[in-house]
mmCIF file of C-alpha atoms and ligand atoms in Angstrom:
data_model
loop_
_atom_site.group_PDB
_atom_site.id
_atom_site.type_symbol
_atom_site.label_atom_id
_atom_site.label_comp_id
_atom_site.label_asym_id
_atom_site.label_seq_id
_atom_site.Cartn_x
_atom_site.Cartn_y
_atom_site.Cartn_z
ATOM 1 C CA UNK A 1 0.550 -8.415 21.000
ATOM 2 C CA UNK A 2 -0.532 -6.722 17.608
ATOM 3 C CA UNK A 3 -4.593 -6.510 17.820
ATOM 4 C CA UNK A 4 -6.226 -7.280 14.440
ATOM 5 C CA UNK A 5 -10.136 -6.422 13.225
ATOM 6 C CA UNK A 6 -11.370 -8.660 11.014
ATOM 7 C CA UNK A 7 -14.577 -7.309 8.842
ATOM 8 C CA UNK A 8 -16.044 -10.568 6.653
ATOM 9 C CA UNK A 9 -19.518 -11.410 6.548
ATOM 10 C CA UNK A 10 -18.696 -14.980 5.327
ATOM 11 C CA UNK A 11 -18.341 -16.511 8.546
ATOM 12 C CA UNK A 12 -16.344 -19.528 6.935
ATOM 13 C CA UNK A 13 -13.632 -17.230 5.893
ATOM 14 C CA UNK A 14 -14.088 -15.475 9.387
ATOM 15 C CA UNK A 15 -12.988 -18.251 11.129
ATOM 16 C CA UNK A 16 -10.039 -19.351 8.892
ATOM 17 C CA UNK A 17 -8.819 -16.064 9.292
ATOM 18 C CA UNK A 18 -9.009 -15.799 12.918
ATOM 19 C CA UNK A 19 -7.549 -18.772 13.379
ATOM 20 C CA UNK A 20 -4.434 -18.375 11.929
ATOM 21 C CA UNK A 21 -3.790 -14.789 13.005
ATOM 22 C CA UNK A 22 -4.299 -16.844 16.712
ATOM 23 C CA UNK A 23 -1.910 -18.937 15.746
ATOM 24 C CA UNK A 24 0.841 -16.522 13.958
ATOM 25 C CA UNK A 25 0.262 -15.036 17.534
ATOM 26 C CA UNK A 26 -2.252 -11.991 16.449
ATOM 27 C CA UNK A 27 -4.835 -10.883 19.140
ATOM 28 C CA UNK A 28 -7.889 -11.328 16.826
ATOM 29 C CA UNK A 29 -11.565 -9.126 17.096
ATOM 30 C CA UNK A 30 -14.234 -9.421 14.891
ATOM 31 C CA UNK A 31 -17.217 -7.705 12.650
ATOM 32 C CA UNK A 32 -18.949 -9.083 10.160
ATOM 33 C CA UNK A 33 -20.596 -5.815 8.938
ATOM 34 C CA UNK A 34 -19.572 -2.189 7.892
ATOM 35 C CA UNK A 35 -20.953 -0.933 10.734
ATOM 36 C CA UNK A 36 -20.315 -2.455 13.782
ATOM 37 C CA UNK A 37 -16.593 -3.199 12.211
ATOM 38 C CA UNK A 38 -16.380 1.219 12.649
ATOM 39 C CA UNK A 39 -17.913 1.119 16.511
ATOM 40 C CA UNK A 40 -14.986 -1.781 16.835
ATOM 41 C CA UNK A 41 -12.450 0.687 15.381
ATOM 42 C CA UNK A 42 -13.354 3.725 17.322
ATOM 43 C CA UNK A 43 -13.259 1.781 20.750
ATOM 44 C CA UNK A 44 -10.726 -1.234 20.452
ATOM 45 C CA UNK A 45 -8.144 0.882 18.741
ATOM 46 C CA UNK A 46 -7.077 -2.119 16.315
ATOM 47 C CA UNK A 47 -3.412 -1.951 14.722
ATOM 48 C CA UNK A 48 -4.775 -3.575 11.968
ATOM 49 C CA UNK A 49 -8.030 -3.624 9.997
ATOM 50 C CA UNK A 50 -8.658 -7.232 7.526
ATOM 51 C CA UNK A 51 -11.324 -5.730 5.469
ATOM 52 C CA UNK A 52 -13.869 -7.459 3.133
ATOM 53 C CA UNK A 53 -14.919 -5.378 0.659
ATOM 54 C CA UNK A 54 -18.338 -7.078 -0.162
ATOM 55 C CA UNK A 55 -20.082 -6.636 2.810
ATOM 56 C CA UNK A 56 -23.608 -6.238 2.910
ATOM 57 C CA UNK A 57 -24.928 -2.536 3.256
ATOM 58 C CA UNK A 58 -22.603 -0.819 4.273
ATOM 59 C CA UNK A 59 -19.254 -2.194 1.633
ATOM 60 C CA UNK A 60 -15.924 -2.517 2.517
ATOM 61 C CA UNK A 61 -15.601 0.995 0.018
ATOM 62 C CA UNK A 62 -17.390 3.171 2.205
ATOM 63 C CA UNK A 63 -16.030 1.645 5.414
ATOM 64 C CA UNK A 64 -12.018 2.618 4.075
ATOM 65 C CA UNK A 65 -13.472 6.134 3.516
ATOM 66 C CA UNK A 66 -15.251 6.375 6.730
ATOM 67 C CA UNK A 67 -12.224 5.195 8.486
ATOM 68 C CA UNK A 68 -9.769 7.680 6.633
ATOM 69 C CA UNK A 69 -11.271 10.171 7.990
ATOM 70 C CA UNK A 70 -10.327 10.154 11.373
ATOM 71 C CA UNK A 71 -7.238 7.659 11.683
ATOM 72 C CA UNK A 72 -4.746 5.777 9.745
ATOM 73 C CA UNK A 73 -4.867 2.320 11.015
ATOM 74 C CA UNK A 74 -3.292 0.416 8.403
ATOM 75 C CA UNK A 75 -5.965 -1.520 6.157
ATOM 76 C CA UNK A 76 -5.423 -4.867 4.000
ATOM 77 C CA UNK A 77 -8.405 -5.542 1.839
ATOM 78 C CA UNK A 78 -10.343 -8.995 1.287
ATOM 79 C CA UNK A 79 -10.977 -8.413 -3.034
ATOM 80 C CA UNK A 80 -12.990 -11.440 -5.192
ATOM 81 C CA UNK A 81 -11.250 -11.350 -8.443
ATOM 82 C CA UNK A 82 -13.582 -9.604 -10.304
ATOM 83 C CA UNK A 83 -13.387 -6.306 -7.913
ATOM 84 C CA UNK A 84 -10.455 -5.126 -9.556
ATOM 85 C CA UNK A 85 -11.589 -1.291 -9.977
ATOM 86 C CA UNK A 86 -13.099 -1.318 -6.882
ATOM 87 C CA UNK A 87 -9.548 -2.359 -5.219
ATOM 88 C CA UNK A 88 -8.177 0.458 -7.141
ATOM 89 C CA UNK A 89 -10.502 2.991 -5.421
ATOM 90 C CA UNK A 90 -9.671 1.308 -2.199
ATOM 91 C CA UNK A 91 -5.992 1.779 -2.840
ATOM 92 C CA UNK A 92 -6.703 5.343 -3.988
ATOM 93 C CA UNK A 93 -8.963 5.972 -0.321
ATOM 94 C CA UNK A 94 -5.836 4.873 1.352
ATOM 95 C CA UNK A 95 -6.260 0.923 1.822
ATOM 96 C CA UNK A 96 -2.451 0.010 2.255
ATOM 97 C CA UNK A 97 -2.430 -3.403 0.589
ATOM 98 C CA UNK A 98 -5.400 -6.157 -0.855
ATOM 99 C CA UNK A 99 -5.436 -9.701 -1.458
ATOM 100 C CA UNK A 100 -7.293 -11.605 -3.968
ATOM 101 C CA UNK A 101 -9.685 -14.202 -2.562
ATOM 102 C CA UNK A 102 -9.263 -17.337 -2.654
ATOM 103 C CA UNK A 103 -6.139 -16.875 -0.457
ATOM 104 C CA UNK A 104 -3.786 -18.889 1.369
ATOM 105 C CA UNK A 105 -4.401 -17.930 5.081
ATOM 106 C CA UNK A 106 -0.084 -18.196 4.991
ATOM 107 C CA UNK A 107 -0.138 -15.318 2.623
ATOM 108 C CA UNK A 108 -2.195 -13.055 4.087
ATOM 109 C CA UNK A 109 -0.082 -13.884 7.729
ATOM 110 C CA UNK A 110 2.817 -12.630 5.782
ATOM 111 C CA UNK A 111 0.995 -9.841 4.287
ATOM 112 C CA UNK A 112 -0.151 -8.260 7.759
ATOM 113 C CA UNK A 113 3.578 -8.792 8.768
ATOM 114 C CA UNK A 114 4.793 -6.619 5.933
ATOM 115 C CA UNK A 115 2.409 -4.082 6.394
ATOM 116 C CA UNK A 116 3.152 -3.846 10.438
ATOM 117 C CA UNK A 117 6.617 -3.622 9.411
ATOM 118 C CA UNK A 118 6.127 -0.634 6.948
ATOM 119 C CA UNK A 119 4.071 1.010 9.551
ATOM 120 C CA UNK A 120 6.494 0.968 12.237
ATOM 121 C CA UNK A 121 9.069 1.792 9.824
ATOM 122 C CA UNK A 122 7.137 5.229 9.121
ATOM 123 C CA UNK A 123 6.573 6.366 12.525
ATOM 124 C CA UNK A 124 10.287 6.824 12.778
ATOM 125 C CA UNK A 125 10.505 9.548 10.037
ATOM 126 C CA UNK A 126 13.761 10.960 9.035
ATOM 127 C CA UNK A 127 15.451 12.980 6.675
ATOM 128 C CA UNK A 128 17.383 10.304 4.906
ATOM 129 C CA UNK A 129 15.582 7.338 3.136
ATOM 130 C CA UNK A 130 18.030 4.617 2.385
ATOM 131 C CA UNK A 131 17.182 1.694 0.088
ATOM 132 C CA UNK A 132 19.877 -0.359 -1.558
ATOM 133 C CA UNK A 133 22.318 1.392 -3.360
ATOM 134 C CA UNK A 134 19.770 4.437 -3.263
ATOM 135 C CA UNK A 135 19.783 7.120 -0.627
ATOM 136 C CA UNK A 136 17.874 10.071 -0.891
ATOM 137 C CA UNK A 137 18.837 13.021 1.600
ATOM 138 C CA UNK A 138 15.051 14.870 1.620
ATOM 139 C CA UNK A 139 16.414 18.444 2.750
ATOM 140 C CA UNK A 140 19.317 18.930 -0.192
ATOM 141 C CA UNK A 141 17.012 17.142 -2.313
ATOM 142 C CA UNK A 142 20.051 14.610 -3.449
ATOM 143 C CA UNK A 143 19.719 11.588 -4.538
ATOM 144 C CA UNK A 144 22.901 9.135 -4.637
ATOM 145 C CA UNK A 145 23.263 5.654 -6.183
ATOM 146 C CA UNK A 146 25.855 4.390 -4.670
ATOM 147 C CA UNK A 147 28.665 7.245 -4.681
ATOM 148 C CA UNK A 148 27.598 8.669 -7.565
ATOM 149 C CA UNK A 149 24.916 11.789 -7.596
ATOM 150 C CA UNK A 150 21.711 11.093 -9.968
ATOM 151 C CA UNK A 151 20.403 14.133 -11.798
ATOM 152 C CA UNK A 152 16.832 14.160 -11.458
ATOM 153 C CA UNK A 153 14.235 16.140 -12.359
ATOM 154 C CA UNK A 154 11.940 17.920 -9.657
ATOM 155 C CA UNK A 155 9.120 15.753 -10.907
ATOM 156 C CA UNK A 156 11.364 12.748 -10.308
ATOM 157 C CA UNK A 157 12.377 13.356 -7.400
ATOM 158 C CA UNK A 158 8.896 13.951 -6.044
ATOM 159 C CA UNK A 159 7.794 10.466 -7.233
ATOM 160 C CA UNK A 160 10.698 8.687 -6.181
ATOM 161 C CA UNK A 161 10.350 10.219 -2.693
ATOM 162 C CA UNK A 162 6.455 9.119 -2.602
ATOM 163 C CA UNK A 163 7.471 5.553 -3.479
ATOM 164 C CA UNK A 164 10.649 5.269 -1.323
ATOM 165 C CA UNK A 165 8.550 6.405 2.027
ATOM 166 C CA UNK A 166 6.902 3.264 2.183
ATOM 167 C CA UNK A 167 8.487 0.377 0.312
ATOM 168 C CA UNK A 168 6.442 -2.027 -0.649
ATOM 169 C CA UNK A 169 3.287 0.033 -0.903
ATOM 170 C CA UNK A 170 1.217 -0.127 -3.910
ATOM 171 C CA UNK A 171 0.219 3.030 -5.608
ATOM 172 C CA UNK A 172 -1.918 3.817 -8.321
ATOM 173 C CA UNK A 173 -1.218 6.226 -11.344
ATOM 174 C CA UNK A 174 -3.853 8.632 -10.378
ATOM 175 C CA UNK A 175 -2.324 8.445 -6.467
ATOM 176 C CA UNK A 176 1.324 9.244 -8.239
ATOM 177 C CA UNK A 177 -0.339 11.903 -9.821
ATOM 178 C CA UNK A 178 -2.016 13.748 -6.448
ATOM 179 C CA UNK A 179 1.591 13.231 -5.084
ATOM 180 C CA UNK A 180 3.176 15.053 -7.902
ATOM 181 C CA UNK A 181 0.757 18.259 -7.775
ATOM 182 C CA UNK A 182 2.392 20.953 -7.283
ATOM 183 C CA UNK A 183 5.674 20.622 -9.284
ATOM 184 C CA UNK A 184 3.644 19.258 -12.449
ATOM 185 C CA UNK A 185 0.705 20.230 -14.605
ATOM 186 C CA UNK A 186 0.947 17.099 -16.503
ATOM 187 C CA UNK A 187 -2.815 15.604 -15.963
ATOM 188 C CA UNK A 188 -2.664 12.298 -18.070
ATOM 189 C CA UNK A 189 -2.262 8.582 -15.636
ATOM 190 C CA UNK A 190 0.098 7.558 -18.456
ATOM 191 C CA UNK A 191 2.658 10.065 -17.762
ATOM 192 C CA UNK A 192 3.619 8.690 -14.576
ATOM 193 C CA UNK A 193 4.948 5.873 -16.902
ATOM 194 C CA UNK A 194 6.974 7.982 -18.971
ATOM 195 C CA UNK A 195 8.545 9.380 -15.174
ATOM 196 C CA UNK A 196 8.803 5.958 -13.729
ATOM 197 C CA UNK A 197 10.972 5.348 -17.459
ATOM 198 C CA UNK A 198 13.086 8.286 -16.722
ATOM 199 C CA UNK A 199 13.741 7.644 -13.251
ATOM 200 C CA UNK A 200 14.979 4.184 -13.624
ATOM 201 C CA UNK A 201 16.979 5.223 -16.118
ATOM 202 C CA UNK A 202 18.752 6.933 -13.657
ATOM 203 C CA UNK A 203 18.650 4.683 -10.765
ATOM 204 C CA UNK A 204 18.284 1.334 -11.732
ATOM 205 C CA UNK A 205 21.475 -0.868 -12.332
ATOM 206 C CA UNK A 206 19.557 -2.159 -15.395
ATOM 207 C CA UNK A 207 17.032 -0.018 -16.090
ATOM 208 C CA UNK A 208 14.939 -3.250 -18.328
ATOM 209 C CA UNK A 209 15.055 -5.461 -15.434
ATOM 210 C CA UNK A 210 14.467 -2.830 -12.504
ATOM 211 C CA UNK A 211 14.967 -4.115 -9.184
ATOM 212 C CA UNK A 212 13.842 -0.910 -7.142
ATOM 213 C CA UNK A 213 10.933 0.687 -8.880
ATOM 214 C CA UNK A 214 8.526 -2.066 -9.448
ATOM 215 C CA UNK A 215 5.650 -1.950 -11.762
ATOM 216 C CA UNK A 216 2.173 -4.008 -10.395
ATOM 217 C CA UNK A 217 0.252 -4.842 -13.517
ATOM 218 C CA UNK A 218 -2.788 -3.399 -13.475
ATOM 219 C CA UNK A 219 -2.869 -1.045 -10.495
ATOM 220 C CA UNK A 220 -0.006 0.941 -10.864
ATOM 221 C CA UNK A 221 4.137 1.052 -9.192
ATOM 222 C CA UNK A 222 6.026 0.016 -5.626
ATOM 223 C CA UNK A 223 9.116 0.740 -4.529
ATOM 224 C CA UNK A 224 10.837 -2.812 -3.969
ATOM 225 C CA UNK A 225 10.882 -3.870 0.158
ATOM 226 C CA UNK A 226 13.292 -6.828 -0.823
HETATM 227 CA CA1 LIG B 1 -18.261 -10.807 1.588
#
């Protein structure tokens, strides 16, 4: 049974939440500050951490960056609607997914499956990521669509690998950007769209109505997990 911590301060919410991870058949503990929701990390070993990110003293900020330092449980965020840049920095501390409160408790279930899913899905590794019609083969640096080989830049291929590792994940332009250093000087957010352009270009059956590199409005690009 998957083991889920649940930091919220709001005990209301608290309890919704733990009740229907009991119920989607979640082993549920709980902190309802910064923290006591680290001790709870350190000695119950979690597989997933429900984060609010307006918790008293210590926020839910400081608590993904504390965490990130010594493991990489995967984190969902709890955001009010008006903490949009600060779920950006989570995102870019390594927060793996947020939801917007209010919430359906449904959505979030489904939300902690996904991200479970992706996680296992990592562990495994590999040398070839296959997605759709797309496969990438990571030591020839090749990437087919279908039978036919696409000619990408080094750039491309670089972001197209980030996004492809873990389908589904959100990532910002500035995270696009760390995972591009190296093979490009380019400094400016806004040229990860003009890569992301390229790219589908190449890949997507329709580049206007892409279907594999998805674009989340406001925060930044995901590679599809359809
Ligand atoms: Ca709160």
């Amino acid at each position: 049974m998957k083991k889920i911590l649940v930091v919220e301060d709001e005990l209301k919410i608290a309890r919704l939440v733990r009740d229907y991870l009991h119920q989607a058949g979640f082993a549920v503990i709980e902190a309802s500050d910064g923290a006591s929701a680290l001790s709870l990390a350190r000695s119950e070993k979690p597989d997933m951490v429900v984060l609010d990110l307006g918790l008293p003293e210590m926020d839910g900020l400081d608590v993904t960056r504390r965490l990130r330092q010594s493991s990489s449980v995967p984190i969902i965020m709890l955001t009010a609607r008006s903490e949009e840049s600060d779920r950006i920095v989570g995102l870019e501390l390594g927060a793996d997914d947020y939801i917007v409160k209010p919430f359906s408790p449904k959505e979030l279930v489904a939300r902690i499956r996904a991200v479970l899913r992706r996680a296992d899905a990592t562990l495994g590794g590999g040398e070839l990521i296959r997605a759709g019609a797309v496969t990438i083969d990571l030591p020839k640096m090749r990437v087919t669509v279908g039978d036919a080989e696409a000619d990408l830049t080094a750039t491309e291929f670089e972001l197209l690998v980030t996004l492809a590792r873990h389908p589904g994940r959100i990532y910002t332009r500035a995270q696009l950007l760390d995972a591009l250093h190296g093979v490009s000087f380019e400094s400016y957010e806004r040229s990860v769209d003009a890569h992301i352009k390229n790219l589908r270009r190449k890949i997507e059956a329709d580049p206007r109505r892409p279907q594999l590199l998805l674009t989340v409005y406001g925060v930044g690009y995901k590679f599809s997990d359809a």
